């Protein structure tokens, strides 16, 4: 959970990633949920305190977003599918 930032930052981070649709064409999907800063901070506190533990079915780096969408649509996971926008390859 990240409290703050902008949709433009997310779009720029995602780049121009496209995935194949079921009809053979290509489409780009971006899903956004707008909440208040107060709500996001409350959710963040619940997660950090361990009072709420999300069920995570799989984690994907941003570069594997098409695979994450495939997994979500085909496998129908029971938990959340997470796409990380952090650069974990920094040394």
Tab-separated table of N, CA and C in Angstrom:
chain	number	residue	atom	x	y	z
A	1	UNK	N	0.861	-1.165	0.000
A	1	UNK	CA	0.000	0.000	0.000
A	1	UNK	C	0.902	1.220	0.000
A	2	UNK	N	0.663	2.108	-0.915
A	2	UNK	CA	1.394	3.361	-0.974
A	2	UNK	C	0.391	4.487	-0.835
A	3	UNK	N	0.552	5.315	0.161
A	3	UNK	CA	-0.331	6.462	0.348
A	3	UNK	C	0.318	7.663	-0.302
A	4	UNK	N	-0.291	8.159	-1.343
A	4	UNK	CA	0.255	9.297	-2.067
A	4	UNK	C	0.697	8.897	-3.457
A	5	UNK	N	1.287	9.833	-4.171
A	5	UNK	CA	1.697	9.563	-5.542
A	5	UNK	C	0.572	9.916	-6.490
A	6	UNK	N	0.827	9.722	-7.774
A	6	UNK	CA	-0.177	10.083	-8.765
A	6	UNK	C	-0.349	8.975	-9.785
A	7	UNK	N	-1.495	8.993	-10.480
A	7	UNK	CA	-1.744	8.022	-11.532
A	7	UNK	C	-0.721	8.197	-12.647
A	8	UNK	N	-0.312	9.435	-12.925
A	8	UNK	CA	0.677	9.681	-13.968
A	8	UNK	C	1.979	8.953	-13.657
A	9	UNK	N	2.395	8.940	-12.393
A	9	UNK	CA	3.607	8.223	-12.011
A	9	UNK	C	3.458	6.730	-12.275
A	10	UNK	N	2.295	6.163	-11.998
A	10	UNK	CA	2.055	4.748	-12.248
A	10	UNK	C	2.093	4.450	-13.734
A	11	UNK	N	1.456	5.296	-14.530
A	11	UNK	CA	1.428	5.086	-15.977
A	11	UNK	C	2.836	5.180	-16.549
A	12	UNK	N	3.609	6.158	-16.096
A	12	UNK	CA	4.978	6.290	-16.582
A	12	UNK	C	5.813	5.082	-16.181
A	13	UNK	N	5.607	4.560	-14.980
A	13	UNK	CA	6.356	3.389	-14.532
A	13	UNK	C	5.986	2.154	-15.335
A	14	UNK	N	4.721	2.048	-15.689
A	14	UNK	CA	4.264	0.887	-16.452
A	14	UNK	C	4.752	0.931	-17.886
A	15	UNK	N	5.093	2.120	-18.369
A	15	UNK	CA	5.562	2.239	-19.741
A	15	UNK	C	4.442	1.948	-20.714
A	16	UNK	N	4.782	1.342	-21.786
A	16	UNK	CA	3.806	1.070	-22.836
A	16	UNK	C	3.544	-0.428	-22.906
A	17	UNK	N	3.399	-1.084	-21.756
A	17	UNK	CA	3.174	-2.532	-21.714
A	17	UNK	C	1.820	-2.873	-22.317
A	18	UNK	N	1.815	-3.851	-23.171
A	18	UNK	CA	0.565	-4.300	-23.775
A	18	UNK	C	0.465	-5.805	-23.604
A	19	UNK	N	-0.728	-6.304	-23.667
A	19	UNK	CA	-0.936	-7.746	-23.593
A	19	UNK	C	-1.964	-8.135	-24.630
A	20	UNK	N	-1.968	-9.378	-25.011
A	20	UNK	CA	-2.925	-9.852	-25.997
A	20	UNK	C	-4.288	-10.018	-25.366
A	21	UNK	N	-5.316	-9.605	-26.092
A	21	UNK	CA	-6.677	-9.819	-25.618
A	21	UNK	C	-7.144	-11.180	-26.094
A	22	UNK	N	-8.288	-11.614	-25.612
A	22	UNK	CA	-8.835	-12.909	-26.013
A	22	UNK	C	-9.211	-12.950	-27.485
A	23	UNK	N	-9.390	-11.792	-28.115
A	23	UNK	CA	-9.782	-11.755	-29.522
A	23	UNK	C	-8.584	-11.632	-30.444
A	24	UNK	N	-7.384	-11.655	-29.912
A	24	UNK	CA	-6.189	-11.614	-30.731
A	24	UNK	C	-5.587	-10.236	-30.891
A	25	UNK	N	-6.320	-9.184	-30.530
A	25	UNK	CA	-5.774	-7.835	-30.617
A	25	UNK	C	-4.943	-7.516	-29.393
A	26	UNK	N	-4.521	-6.276	-29.307
A	26	UNK	CA	-3.776	-5.857	-28.131
A	26	UNK	C	-4.537	-4.768	-27.403
A	27	UNK	N	-4.400	-4.770	-26.103
A	27	UNK	CA	-5.002	-3.709	-25.313
A	27	UNK	C	-4.144	-3.456	-24.089
A	28	UNK	N	-4.249	-2.289	-23.549
A	28	UNK	CA	-3.527	-1.919	-22.342
A	28	UNK	C	-4.543	-1.730	-21.230
A	29	UNK	N	-4.264	-2.284	-20.065
A	29	UNK	CA	-5.186	-2.168	-18.938
A	29	UNK	C	-4.492	-1.464	-17.779
A	30	UNK	N	-5.149	-0.473	-17.243
A	30	UNK	CA	-4.693	0.171	-16.015
A	30	UNK	C	-5.909	0.266	-15.108
A	31	UNK	N	-5.772	-0.260	-13.907
A	31	UNK	CA	-6.878	-0.245	-12.962
A	31	UNK	C	-6.492	0.680	-11.816
A	32	UNK	N	-7.398	1.555	-11.460
A	32	UNK	CA	-7.129	2.517	-10.400
A	32	UNK	C	-8.292	2.539	-9.424
A	33	UNK	N	-7.968	2.634	-8.160
A	33	UNK	CA	-8.978	2.780	-7.121
A	33	UNK	C	-8.621	4.026	-6.319
A	34	UNK	N	-9.484	5.010	-6.364
A	34	UNK	CA	-9.203	6.269	-5.681
A	34	UNK	C	-9.811	6.210	-4.281
A	35	UNK	N	-8.977	6.402	-3.299
A	35	UNK	CA	-9.404	6.447	-1.903
A	35	UNK	C	-8.834	7.713	-1.287
A	36	UNK	N	-9.343	8.076	-0.140
A	36	UNK	CA	-8.811	9.254	0.545
A	36	UNK	C	-7.475	8.907	1.199
A	37	UNK	N	-6.674	9.917	1.436
A	37	UNK	CA	-5.392	9.740	2.116
A	37	UNK	C	-5.613	9.123	3.498
A	38	UNK	N	-6.678	9.544	4.176
A	38	UNK	CA	-6.999	9.016	5.506
A	38	UNK	C	-7.274	7.512	5.437
A	39	UNK	N	-8.066	7.078	4.439
A	39	UNK	CA	-8.377	5.653	4.285
A	39	UNK	C	-7.121	4.838	3.995
A	40	UNK	N	-6.269	5.351	3.098
A	40	UNK	CA	-5.044	4.630	2.759
A	40	UNK	C	-4.121	4.506	3.959
A	41	UNK	N	-4.003	5.560	4.737
A	41	UNK	CA	-3.166	5.494	5.940
A	41	UNK	C	-3.724	4.502	6.950
A	42	UNK	N	-5.055	4.439	7.091
A	42	UNK	CA	-5.686	3.485	8.003
A	42	UNK	C	-5.401	2.052	7.556
A	43	UNK	N	-5.551	1.780	6.267
A	43	UNK	CA	-5.272	0.438	5.737
A	43	UNK	C	-3.803	0.092	5.930
A	44	UNK	N	-2.930	1.050	5.673
A	44	UNK	CA	-1.495	0.829	5.852
A	44	UNK	C	-1.180	0.457	7.301
A	45	UNK	N	-1.790	1.157	8.262
A	45	UNK	CA	-1.579	0.854	9.681
A	45	UNK	C	-2.058	-0.556	10.021
A	46	UNK	N	-3.209	-0.954	9.493
A	46	UNK	CA	-3.715	-2.307	9.742
A	46	UNK	C	-2.751	-3.364	9.216
A	47	UNK	N	-2.226	-3.136	8.024
A	47	UNK	CA	-1.288	-4.090	7.433
A	47	UNK	C	0.013	-4.151	8.220
A	48	UNK	N	0.564	-2.984	8.550
A	48	UNK	CA	1.839	-2.943	9.267
A	48	UNK	C	1.740	-3.508	10.677
A	49	UNK	N	0.580	-3.396	11.311
A	49	UNK	CA	0.405	-3.919	12.669
A	49	UNK	C	0.113	-5.417	12.678
A	50	UNK	N	-0.185	-5.982	11.512
A	50	UNK	CA	-0.505	-7.403	11.438
A	50	UNK	C	-1.952	-7.716	11.765
A	51	UNK	N	-2.781	-6.688	11.971
A	51	UNK	CA	-4.199	-6.915	12.256
A	51	UNK	C	-4.942	-7.425	11.026
A	52	UNK	N	-4.438	-7.074	9.861
A	52	UNK	CA	-4.990	-7.572	8.598
A	52	UNK	C	-3.842	-8.205	7.833
A	53	UNK	N	-4.025	-9.441	7.415
A	53	UNK	CA	-2.994	-10.139	6.650
A	53	UNK	C	-3.594	-10.527	5.299
A	54	UNK	N	-3.158	-9.858	4.230
A	54	UNK	CA	-3.715	-10.182	2.914
A	54	UNK	C	-3.222	-11.543	2.428
A	55	UNK	N	-4.063	-12.230	1.687
A	55	UNK	CA	-3.680	-13.495	1.068
A	55	UNK	C	-3.104	-13.154	-0.300
A	56	UNK	N	-1.818	-13.440	-0.476
A	56	UNK	CA	-1.141	-13.124	-1.729
A	56	UNK	C	-0.873	-14.419	-2.470
A	57	UNK	N	-1.418	-14.514	-3.671
A	57	UNK	CA	-1.277	-15.713	-4.488
A	57	UNK	C	-0.009	-15.682	-5.327
A	58	UNK	N	0.434	-14.494	-5.707
A	58	UNK	CA	1.643	-14.396	-6.519
A	58	UNK	C	2.142	-12.969	-6.588
A	59	UNK	N	3.463	-12.823	-6.740
A	59	UNK	CA	4.090	-11.507	-6.874
A	59	UNK	C	4.861	-11.459	-8.187
A	60	UNK	N	4.723	-10.364	-8.899
A	60	UNK	CA	5.393	-10.184	-10.181
A	60	UNK	C	6.058	-8.818	-10.212
A	61	UNK	N	7.264	-8.725	-10.809
A	61	UNK	CA	7.847	-7.402	-11.023
A	61	UNK	C	7.091	-6.694	-12.144
A	62	UNK	N	7.225	-5.386	-12.216
A	62	UNK	CA	6.524	-4.605	-13.224
A	62	UNK	C	6.814	-5.115	-14.632
A	63	UNK	N	8.032	-5.587	-14.861
A	63	UNK	CA	8.409	-6.078	-16.191
A	63	UNK	C	7.633	-7.330	-16.600
A	64	UNK	N	7.006	-8.019	-15.645
A	64	UNK	CA	6.235	-9.232	-15.938
A	64	UNK	C	4.733	-9.008	-15.785
A	65	UNK	N	4.290	-7.772	-15.979
A	65	UNK	CA	2.872	-7.444	-15.871
A	65	UNK	C	1.993	-8.282	-16.793
A	66	UNK	N	2.384	-8.508	-18.061
A	66	UNK	CA	1.531	-9.354	-18.923
A	66	UNK	C	1.327	-10.759	-18.353
A	67	UNK	N	2.381	-11.339	-17.776
A	67	UNK	CA	2.263	-12.667	-17.175
A	67	UNK	C	1.331	-12.637	-15.960
A	68	UNK	N	1.395	-11.563	-15.186
A	68	UNK	CA	0.519	-11.429	-14.017
A	68	UNK	C	-0.942	-11.365	-14.439
A	69	UNK	N	-1.229	-10.604	-15.509
A	69	UNK	CA	-2.602	-10.534	-16.008
A	69	UNK	C	-3.055	-11.893	-16.529
A	70	UNK	N	-2.168	-12.607	-17.223
A	70	UNK	CA	-2.512	-13.944	-17.721
A	70	UNK	C	-2.868	-14.842	-16.540
A	71	UNK	N	-2.021	-14.842	-15.515
A	71	UNK	CA	-2.259	-15.675	-14.337
A	71	UNK	C	-3.599	-15.334	-13.702
A	72	UNK	N	-3.885	-14.043	-13.576
A	72	UNK	CA	-5.131	-13.593	-12.967
A	72	UNK	C	-6.343	-14.057	-13.770
A	73	UNK	N	-6.280	-13.950	-15.096
A	73	UNK	CA	-7.422	-14.288	-15.946
A	73	UNK	C	-7.597	-15.789	-16.155
A	74	UNK	N	-6.510	-16.528	-16.273
A	74	UNK	CA	-6.590	-17.953	-16.613
A	74	UNK	C	-6.656	-18.840	-15.369
A	75	UNK	N	-5.820	-18.581	-14.394
A	75	UNK	CA	-5.725	-19.446	-13.213
A	75	UNK	C	-6.811	-19.127	-12.186
A	76	UNK	N	-7.294	-17.885	-12.172
A	76	UNK	CA	-8.281	-17.434	-11.184
A	76	UNK	C	-7.769	-17.678	-9.762
A	77	UNK	N	-6.756	-16.920	-9.354
A	77	UNK	CA	-6.147	-17.127	-8.036
A	77	UNK	C	-7.123	-16.859	-6.898
A	78	UNK	N	-6.851	-17.482	-5.761
A	78	UNK	CA	-7.687	-17.291	-4.573
A	78	UNK	C	-7.247	-16.074	-3.768
A	79	UNK	N	-6.006	-15.644	-3.961
A	79	UNK	CA	-5.489	-14.467	-3.259
A	79	UNK	C	-5.196	-13.343	-4.228
A	80	UNK	N	-4.518	-12.344	-3.738
A	80	UNK	CA	-4.168	-11.178	-4.545
A	80	UNK	C	-2.979	-11.494	-5.442
A	81	UNK	N	-2.978	-10.898	-6.612
A	81	UNK	CA	-1.823	-10.941	-7.499
A	81	UNK	C	-1.185	-9.558	-7.421
A	82	UNK	N	0.064	-9.514	-6.983
A	82	UNK	CA	0.748	-8.253	-6.714
A	82	UNK	C	1.741	-7.955	-7.825
A	83	UNK	N	1.706	-6.711	-8.308
A	83	UNK	CA	2.698	-6.241	-9.273
A	83	UNK	C	3.534	-5.194	-8.553
A	84	UNK	N	4.815	-5.486	-8.383
A	84	UNK	CA	5.714	-4.593	-7.655
A	84	UNK	C	6.295	-3.556	-8.607
A	85	UNK	N	6.220	-2.294	-8.216
A	85	UNK	CA	6.794	-1.229	-9.033
A	85	UNK	C	8.130	-0.754	-8.468
A	86	UNK	N	8.627	-1.409	-7.445
A	86	UNK	CA	9.923	-1.061	-6.871
A	86	UNK	C	11.024	-1.718	-7.676
A	87	UNK	N	12.180	-1.074	-7.733
A	87	UNK	CA	13.343	-1.639	-8.401
A	87	UNK	C	14.128	-2.435	-7.368
A	88	UNK	N	13.923	-3.757	-7.361
A	88	UNK	CA	14.593	-4.623	-6.390
A	88	UNK	C	15.966	-5.074	-6.863
A	89	UNK	N	16.394	-4.622	-8.045
A	89	UNK	CA	17.677	-5.044	-8.603
A	89	UNK	C	18.796	-4.052	-8.312
A	90	UNK	N	18.550	-3.058	-7.473
A	90	UNK	CA	19.590	-2.083	-7.137
A	90	UNK	C	20.654	-2.748	-6.285
A	91	UNK	N	21.902	-2.406	-6.539
A	91	UNK	CA	22.999	-2.996	-5.759
A	91	UNK	C	23.612	-2.004	-4.818
